[in-house]
């Protein structure tokens, strides 16, 4: 019998209770790296330290012959070159981006997929053309519903062969900070981050920010492609319709203090005042506050949260002082946003491992 795609591309599954991370997951984890947590100190993440998530292969795109087509339910169809885009009025927006699967590896049972711990996050200055300017030029049809973005990458996922493609509701697509970005931190996009042009949708989990963009199509019905209707949906049971994954839930991370052991990453600090610091963000509402704990989340104290700046889509720094005495501790941090949403102590479980914003815990030994 001839081989079939379904022989190599398996259905979604949960790990057995005693099952470690597989070599296939390790292959994903080495391709898709996270932010080293000490890099949380930078307001803007150096491009090479920003997390990376690529479903298939990084496509090779020639900037000279690259074209972006804009069509569907529009007055006119547009074909734009990179020079066309660069000639338009641009905007630079500082955006904290996080993968919807961040935290997945901590779930029990564990969804078998890219095994993120907590580090699938980064903040960049994205420069490009506001999407709404391009849509206005094309002219939106009366019955436009979604805007569908297609990347130049191609692969197979759970048996379905596809180009990476995502739909975004029109109202979201018209936001003033939604960009067709051609620069990251003031330089052309690196290949892994979507060269030559990617979509940036501030506040949304990473899957919405389509890289290696080649086409934009306005549709008159809700887009039900794989990445919207099958992949990025929160389900507790395999047979339920579930809720689409959209905006980033509030989260705080700590810069692990002191120094680490090479093999275990266990942290060591010395007695005395230890400055605790980190970042917090929410894609849903402005932040209201950050708290820290030294007992794993049993008791909490208010941290200092840096004031809001004009970079309203970017993470904010928080800090606190801990008077460490010899012993073992579990540091923790949690953010609360202006909607009153905070972070749970235990992982919210779903089959895809999405939007898990359980509190970040860092075990630390204070040695005399
Ligand atoms: N074309 C395309 N766009 C994509 C992806 C992809 O695999 N292909 N991955 C998405 C996911 S799941 C995430 S989390 C972000 C990651 O963006 P980054 O690698 O620039 O951090 O890109 C998104 N855009
Ligand atoms: Mo992602």
Short mmCIF file of C-alpha atoms and ligand atoms in Angstrom, two decimals:
data_model
loop_
_atom_site.label_atom_id
_atom_site.label_comp_id
_atom_site.label_asym_id
_atom_site.label_seq_id
_atom_site.Cartn_x
_atom_site.Cartn_y
_atom_site.Cartn_z
CA UNK A 1 0.00 0.00 0.00
CA UNK A 2 1.21 3.50 -0.78
CA UNK A 3 2.10 5.62 2.23
CA UNK A 4 -0.47 8.23 3.25
CA UNK A 5 -0.22 11.55 5.08
CA UNK A 6 -2.27 10.06 7.92
CA UNK A 7 0.59 7.60 8.55
CA UNK A 8 3.00 10.38 9.51
CA UNK A 9 0.61 13.05 10.77
CA UNK A 10 -1.08 11.75 13.90
CA UNK A 11 -4.20 12.97 15.71
CA UNK A 12 -3.83 15.18 18.79
CA UNK A 13 -3.14 13.18 21.94
CA UNK A 14 -2.47 13.49 25.64
CA UNK A 15 0.68 12.02 27.18
CA UNK A 16 0.32 8.94 29.38
CA UNK A 17 0.70 9.61 33.08
CA UNK A 18 4.29 8.26 33.21
CA UNK A 19 5.36 9.52 29.77
CA UNK A 20 8.22 12.01 29.51
CA UNK A 21 8.71 14.52 26.72
CA UNK A 22 9.31 12.54 23.50
CA UNK A 23 12.15 12.97 20.99
CA UNK A 24 9.58 14.39 18.54
CA UNK A 25 8.69 17.06 21.10
CA UNK A 26 12.39 17.70 21.73
CA UNK A 27 12.83 18.24 17.98
CA UNK A 28 10.09 20.89 18.17
CA UNK A 29 11.61 22.44 21.30
CA UNK A 30 15.06 22.86 19.74
CA UNK A 31 13.59 24.57 16.67
CA UNK A 32 11.18 26.71 18.64
CA UNK A 33 13.17 28.36 21.40
CA UNK A 34 11.89 30.47 24.25
CA UNK A 35 13.06 33.71 25.86
CA UNK A 36 15.86 33.04 28.37
CA UNK A 37 14.15 34.44 31.48
CA UNK A 38 17.12 36.67 32.39
CA UNK A 39 16.32 38.56 29.13
CA UNK A 40 13.13 39.83 30.79
CA UNK A 41 15.35 42.73 31.98
CA UNK A 42 15.26 44.31 28.50
CA UNK A 43 12.34 46.63 27.70
CA UNK A 44 12.68 45.48 24.09
CA UNK A 45 13.86 41.91 23.57
CA UNK A 46 16.93 41.66 21.33
CA UNK A 47 15.62 39.89 18.21
CA UNK A 48 17.73 36.76 18.72
CA UNK A 49 16.31 36.29 22.24
CA UNK A 50 12.64 36.71 21.28
CA UNK A 51 10.81 33.38 21.38
CA UNK A 52 10.21 31.62 18.05
CA UNK A 53 7.34 29.39 17.00
CA UNK A 54 7.17 27.96 13.49
CA UNK A 55 4.62 25.24 12.68
CA UNK A 56 6.30 23.97 9.49
CA UNK A 57 9.56 25.19 7.82
CA UNK A 58 10.90 28.74 7.64
CA UNK A 59 10.23 29.58 3.98
CA UNK A 60 12.83 31.29 1.80
CA UNK A 61 11.19 34.41 0.39
CA UNK A 62 12.87 36.60 -2.23
CA UNK A 63 12.26 40.25 -1.31
CA UNK A 64 12.52 41.45 -4.93
CA UNK A 65 9.84 39.18 -6.38
CA UNK A 66 7.67 39.08 -3.21
CA UNK A 67 4.14 40.43 -3.66
CA UNK A 68 1.24 40.81 -1.24
CA UNK A 69 -2.19 40.40 -2.79
CA UNK A 70 -5.23 42.02 -1.18
CA UNK A 71 -8.67 41.00 -2.42
CA UNK A 72 -11.89 39.13 -1.77
CA UNK A 73 -14.77 41.34 -0.66
CA UNK A 74 -13.01 44.60 -1.57
CA UNK A 75 -13.73 47.33 -4.13
CA UNK A 76 -10.47 46.68 -5.92
CA UNK A 77 -7.75 44.06 -5.70
CA UNK A 78 -4.25 45.27 -4.79
CA UNK A 79 -0.85 43.78 -5.48
CA UNK A 80 1.85 45.36 -3.32
CA UNK A 81 5.61 45.00 -3.49
CA UNK A 82 7.91 45.55 -0.51
CA UNK A 83 8.88 48.93 -1.98
CA UNK A 84 5.17 49.86 -2.23
CA UNK A 85 4.69 49.08 1.45
CA UNK A 86 7.86 50.88 2.52
CA UNK A 87 6.77 53.99 0.59
CA UNK A 88 3.60 54.33 2.71
CA UNK A 89 3.22 56.14 6.05
CA UNK A 90 4.50 53.78 8.73
CA UNK A 91 3.90 53.24 12.40
CA UNK A 92 6.07 51.62 15.07
CA UNK A 93 4.34 49.72 17.86
CA UNK A 94 5.94 48.01 20.87
CA UNK A 95 4.19 44.68 21.34
CA UNK A 96 4.51 41.86 23.84
CA UNK A 97 3.75 38.63 22.00
CA UNK A 98 3.11 35.32 23.70
CA UNK A 99 2.40 31.88 22.28
CA UNK A 100 -1.04 30.54 23.19
CA UNK A 101 0.65 27.27 24.16
CA UNK A 102 2.93 28.90 26.73
CA UNK A 103 2.84 26.82 29.92
CA UNK A 104 1.61 23.68 28.14
CA UNK A 105 4.34 21.35 29.43
CA UNK A 106 3.14 21.85 33.02
CA UNK A 107 -0.33 20.45 32.33
CA UNK A 108 -1.37 17.01 33.63
CA UNK A 109 -2.22 15.18 31.50
CA UNK A 110 0.15 16.91 29.11
CA UNK A 111 -1.02 17.70 25.55
CA UNK A 112 1.70 16.32 23.23
CA UNK A 113 2.94 19.35 21.26
CA UNK A 114 5.57 22.10 21.51
CA UNK A 115 6.44 21.67 25.23
CA UNK A 116 6.67 25.26 26.45
CA UNK A 117 7.39 25.92 30.12
CA UNK A 118 6.75 29.68 30.64
CA UNK A 119 9.21 31.34 28.27
CA UNK A 120 7.23 31.67 25.00
CA UNK A 121 7.14 35.45 25.13
CA UNK A 122 9.03 38.49 23.86
CA UNK A 123 8.61 42.20 23.21
CA UNK A 124 9.60 43.91 19.98
CA UNK A 125 9.24 47.24 18.23
CA UNK A 126 7.39 46.38 15.03
CA UNK A 127 7.38 48.89 12.16
CA UNK A 128 5.03 48.68 9.23
CA UNK A 129 1.92 49.92 7.52
CA UNK A 130 -1.37 49.96 9.45
CA UNK A 131 -3.51 47.20 7.95
CA UNK A 132 -6.55 49.47 8.00
CA UNK A 133 -4.88 51.94 5.62
CA UNK A 134 -4.37 49.16 3.07
CA UNK A 135 -7.93 47.86 3.58
CA UNK A 136 -9.28 51.41 3.17
CA UNK A 137 -7.43 51.75 -0.12
CA UNK A 138 -8.80 48.45 -1.38
CA UNK A 139 -12.28 49.46 -0.20
CA UNK A 140 -14.24 47.12 2.06
CA UNK A 141 -17.36 45.38 0.81
CA UNK A 142 -20.63 46.00 2.72
CA UNK A 143 -20.83 42.42 3.91
CA UNK A 144 -17.20 41.92 4.94
CA UNK A 145 -16.91 39.67 8.02
CA UNK A 146 -13.36 38.36 8.43
CA UNK A 147 -9.94 39.12 7.04
CA UNK A 148 -7.93 36.00 6.16
CA UNK A 149 -4.13 36.07 6.16
CA UNK A 150 -2.07 33.43 4.36
CA UNK A 151 1.64 32.75 4.89
CA UNK A 152 4.16 31.34 2.43
CA UNK A 153 4.80 28.29 4.62
CA UNK A 154 3.22 24.94 3.92
CA UNK A 155 2.88 21.74 5.90
CA UNK A 156 0.63 19.10 7.31
CA UNK A 157 -0.95 19.07 10.72
CA UNK A 158 -3.06 16.27 12.20
CA UNK A 159 -3.52 14.90 8.67
CA UNK A 160 -4.56 18.21 7.10
CA UNK A 161 -2.20 19.63 4.45
CA UNK A 162 -2.29 23.43 4.44
CA UNK A 163 -0.69 26.81 4.08
CA UNK A 164 -0.54 28.55 7.47
CA UNK A 165 -3.66 30.66 7.42
CA UNK A 166 -5.66 32.60 10.01
CA UNK A 167 -8.84 34.65 9.92
CA UNK A 168 -9.32 37.75 12.07
CA UNK A 169 -12.70 39.39 12.74
CA UNK A 170 -12.99 42.62 10.72
CA UNK A 171 -13.46 44.83 13.82
CA UNK A 172 -10.13 43.56 15.20
CA UNK A 173 -8.39 43.90 11.82
CA UNK A 174 -9.33 47.60 11.73
CA UNK A 175 -7.54 48.42 15.01
CA UNK A 176 -5.13 51.33 14.62
CA UNK A 177 -2.11 49.32 15.82
CA UNK A 178 -2.64 46.23 13.65
CA UNK A 179 0.36 46.29 11.31
CA UNK A 180 1.77 44.77 8.17
CA UNK A 181 5.23 44.82 9.72
CA UNK A 182 8.48 44.79 7.73
CA UNK A 183 10.87 45.74 10.56
CA UNK A 184 11.57 44.25 13.97
CA UNK A 185 13.55 46.44 16.38
CA UNK A 186 14.54 48.78 13.51
CA UNK A 187 15.94 46.10 11.17
CA UNK A 188 14.36 44.00 8.41
CA UNK A 189 12.47 41.02 9.86
CA UNK A 190 14.76 38.05 10.57
CA UNK A 191 13.79 34.95 8.51
CA UNK A 192 12.33 33.15 11.55
CA UNK A 193 10.11 36.12 12.44
CA UNK A 194 8.39 36.39 9.06
CA UNK A 195 10.65 38.04 6.44
CA UNK A 196 9.75 40.11 4.53
CA UNK A 197 6.33 41.00 6.03
CA UNK A 198 4.21 39.68 8.90
CA UNK A 199 0.96 40.61 10.53
CA UNK A 200 1.09 42.06 14.08
CA UNK A 201 -2.13 42.04 16.13
CA UNK A 202 -1.31 43.65 19.52
CA UNK A 203 -2.93 41.92 22.49
CA UNK A 204 -3.61 38.63 20.69
CA UNK A 205 -1.79 35.37 21.28
CA UNK A 206 0.97 34.61 18.76
CA UNK A 207 -1.03 32.44 16.35
CA UNK A 208 -2.84 35.54 15.02
CA UNK A 209 0.41 37.27 13.94
CA UNK A 210 0.78 35.52 10.56
CA UNK A 211 4.38 35.47 9.29
CA UNK A 212 5.70 35.39 5.69
CA UNK A 213 2.47 37.01 4.60
CA UNK A 214 1.57 36.56 0.93
CA UNK A 215 -2.16 37.17 0.71
CA UNK A 216 -4.97 39.00 2.47
CA UNK A 217 -8.54 38.10 1.63
CA UNK A 218 -11.68 39.76 2.98
CA UNK A 219 -14.47 37.20 3.39
CA UNK A 220 -18.24 37.53 3.68
CA UNK A 221 -18.64 34.64 6.08
CA UNK A 222 -16.78 33.52 9.18
CA UNK A 223 -13.47 31.86 8.24
CA UNK A 224 -13.44 28.24 9.36
CA UNK A 225 -9.93 27.19 8.30
CA UNK A 226 -7.85 24.73 10.32
CA UNK A 227 -5.94 27.20 12.52
CA UNK A 228 -9.16 29.00 13.55
CA UNK A 229 -11.71 26.23 13.83
CA UNK A 230 -9.62 23.15 14.68
CA UNK A 231 -6.24 24.08 16.16
CA UNK A 232 -6.55 27.17 18.35
CA UNK A 233 -9.74 26.27 20.17
CA UNK A 234 -10.06 25.67 23.91
CA UNK A 235 -11.73 22.29 24.52
CA UNK A 236 -11.87 20.06 27.56
CA UNK A 237 -13.46 17.21 25.60
CA UNK A 238 -12.37 16.20 22.08
CA UNK A 239 -15.95 16.28 20.78
CA UNK A 240 -16.98 19.74 22.00
CA UNK A 241 -17.06 22.84 19.82
CA UNK A 242 -15.02 24.89 22.30
CA UNK A 243 -14.01 28.54 22.43
CA UNK A 244 -11.60 30.18 19.97
CA UNK A 245 -8.29 31.33 21.49
CA UNK A 246 -8.00 35.12 21.12
CA UNK A 247 -6.39 37.63 23.52
CA UNK A 248 -3.55 37.14 25.99
CA UNK A 249 -4.56 36.38 29.60
CA UNK A 250 -2.76 38.34 32.36
CA UNK A 251 0.62 36.97 33.40
CA UNK A 252 3.72 37.93 35.39
CA UNK A 253 7.13 36.30 35.11
CA UNK A 254 10.16 36.60 37.40
CA UNK A 255 13.75 37.09 36.40
CA UNK A 256 15.12 34.10 38.33
CA UNK A 257 17.34 35.69 41.03
CA UNK A 258 20.86 34.65 42.07
CA UNK A 259 22.69 32.07 39.97
CA UNK A 260 21.72 28.69 38.52
CA UNK A 261 23.07 25.16 38.61
CA UNK A 262 24.02 24.16 35.05
CA UNK A 263 22.19 20.81 34.91
CA UNK A 264 19.09 21.46 37.01
CA UNK A 265 18.68 25.25 36.71
CA UNK A 266 18.09 25.26 40.50
CA UNK A 267 18.71 28.84 41.75
CA UNK A 268 21.00 29.90 44.59
CA UNK A 269 20.98 33.26 46.44
CA UNK A 270 22.92 34.56 49.46
CA UNK A 271 21.31 36.03 52.61
CA UNK A 272 20.37 39.71 52.62
CA UNK A 273 18.24 41.96 50.44
CA UNK A 274 17.49 40.35 47.05
CA UNK A 275 15.89 42.48 44.39
CA UNK A 276 13.07 40.59 42.71
CA UNK A 277 12.02 41.87 39.33
CA UNK A 278 10.18 40.73 36.26
CA UNK A 279 7.56 41.67 33.69
CA UNK A 280 3.80 41.55 33.58
CA UNK A 281 1.29 41.95 30.78
CA UNK A 282 -2.29 41.33 29.69
CA UNK A 283 -3.77 41.52 26.20
CA UNK A 284 -7.25 41.95 27.63
CA UNK A 285 -7.11 45.04 29.86
CA UNK A 286 -4.53 47.40 31.39
CA UNK A 287 -2.64 45.92 34.34
CA UNK A 288 -3.90 46.75 37.81
CA UNK A 289 -1.10 45.25 39.93
CA UNK A 290 1.48 42.57 40.58
CA UNK A 291 2.04 40.56 43.76
CA UNK A 292 4.96 38.38 44.84
CA UNK A 293 5.20 35.40 47.15
CA UNK A 294 8.14 33.58 48.72
CA UNK A 295 6.09 30.57 49.86
CA UNK A 296 4.83 29.33 46.51
CA UNK A 297 1.66 31.39 46.55
CA UNK A 298 0.33 30.77 50.09
CA UNK A 299 0.84 34.44 51.04
CA UNK A 300 1.29 37.47 48.80
CA UNK A 301 2.76 40.97 49.03
CA UNK A 302 2.25 43.86 46.65
CA UNK A 303 5.12 44.52 44.21
CA UNK A 304 5.98 47.89 42.69
CA UNK A 305 4.63 48.10 39.13
CA UNK A 306 6.26 50.62 36.78
CA UNK A 307 3.79 53.24 35.54
CA UNK A 308 1.99 52.77 32.26
CA UNK A 309 3.78 54.36 29.30
CA UNK A 310 2.63 55.16 25.78
CA UNK A 311 3.60 51.55 24.93
CA UNK A 312 0.24 50.20 25.98
CA UNK A 313 0.68 46.86 24.20
CA UNK A 314 4.00 46.15 25.93
CA UNK A 315 4.82 44.41 29.20
CA UNK A 316 5.60 46.46 32.31
CA UNK A 317 8.41 45.98 34.78
CA UNK A 318 7.65 45.12 38.38
CA UNK A 319 10.01 44.87 41.36
CA UNK A 320 10.11 44.03 45.05
CA UNK A 321 12.77 43.52 47.72
CA UNK A 322 13.08 40.17 49.49
CA UNK A 323 15.12 39.85 52.69
CA UNK A 324 16.47 36.36 52.17
CA UNK A 325 17.51 34.15 55.07
CA UNK A 326 19.04 30.68 54.72
CA UNK A 327 16.44 28.12 53.67
CA UNK A 328 14.45 26.84 50.70
CA UNK A 329 11.82 29.02 49.08
CA UNK A 330 9.47 29.01 46.14
CA UNK A 331 9.16 32.48 44.70
CA UNK A 332 6.02 33.30 42.75
CA UNK A 333 4.50 36.29 40.97
CA UNK A 334 1.02 37.02 39.73
CA UNK A 335 -0.57 39.85 37.77
CA UNK A 336 -4.10 41.22 37.97
CA UNK A 337 -5.64 43.33 35.23
CA UNK A 338 -8.20 46.13 35.34
CA UNK A 339 -11.01 43.66 34.56
CA UNK A 340 -10.15 41.95 37.85
CA UNK A 341 -8.75 38.90 36.02
CA UNK A 342 -5.78 37.34 37.76
CA UNK A 343 -3.69 34.18 37.56
CA UNK A 344 -4.73 30.83 39.00
CA UNK A 345 -2.46 28.83 41.34
CA UNK A 346 -3.21 25.67 39.38
CA UNK A 347 -3.01 25.24 35.62
CA UNK A 348 -6.35 25.75 33.84
CA UNK A 349 -6.54 22.54 31.81
CA UNK A 350 -7.67 22.11 28.20
CA UNK A 351 -6.73 19.60 25.50
CA UNK A 352 -4.58 22.01 23.49
CA UNK A 353 -2.82 23.46 26.52
CA UNK A 354 -3.86 27.01 25.57
CA UNK A 355 -3.99 30.22 27.62
CA UNK A 356 -2.42 28.57 30.66
CA UNK A 357 -1.53 31.56 32.81
CA UNK A 358 -0.94 29.75 36.11
CA UNK A 359 1.42 31.68 38.42
CA UNK A 360 5.14 31.46 37.70
CA UNK A 361 7.06 29.65 40.45
CA UNK A 362 10.83 29.70 40.90
CA UNK A 363 12.38 27.42 43.57
CA UNK A 364 15.36 29.15 45.24
CA UNK A 365 17.83 27.99 47.88
CA UNK A 366 19.31 30.66 50.11
CA UNK A 367 22.68 29.27 51.21
CA UNK A 368 24.46 30.72 54.24
N1 LIG B 1 2.96 31.81 8.60
C1 LIG B 1 3.05 31.49 9.89
N2 LIG B 1 2.78 32.43 10.82
C2 LIG B 1 2.86 32.15 12.13
C3 LIG B 1 3.21 30.86 12.57
C4 LIG B 1 3.51 29.87 11.58
O1 LIG B 1 3.84 28.73 11.88
N3 LIG B 1 3.41 30.24 10.26
N4 LIG B 1 3.23 30.57 13.92
C5 LIG B 1 2.37 31.42 14.75
C6 LIG B 1 2.52 31.20 16.17
S1 LIG B 1 1.74 29.86 16.81
C7 LIG B 1 3.19 32.09 16.97
S2 LIG B 1 3.23 31.86 18.65
C8 LIG B 1 3.87 33.25 16.40
C9 LIG B 1 5.32 33.30 16.84
O2 LIG B 1 5.96 34.43 16.34
P1 LIG B 1 7.52 34.60 16.51
O3 LIG B 1 8.18 33.32 16.07
O4 LIG B 1 7.91 35.79 15.71
O5 LIG B 1 7.76 34.81 18.00
O6 LIG B 1 3.83 33.27 14.99
C10 LIG B 1 2.60 32.88 14.43
N5 LIG B 1 2.60 33.12 13.02
MO1 LIG B 2 1.92 29.96 19.15
#
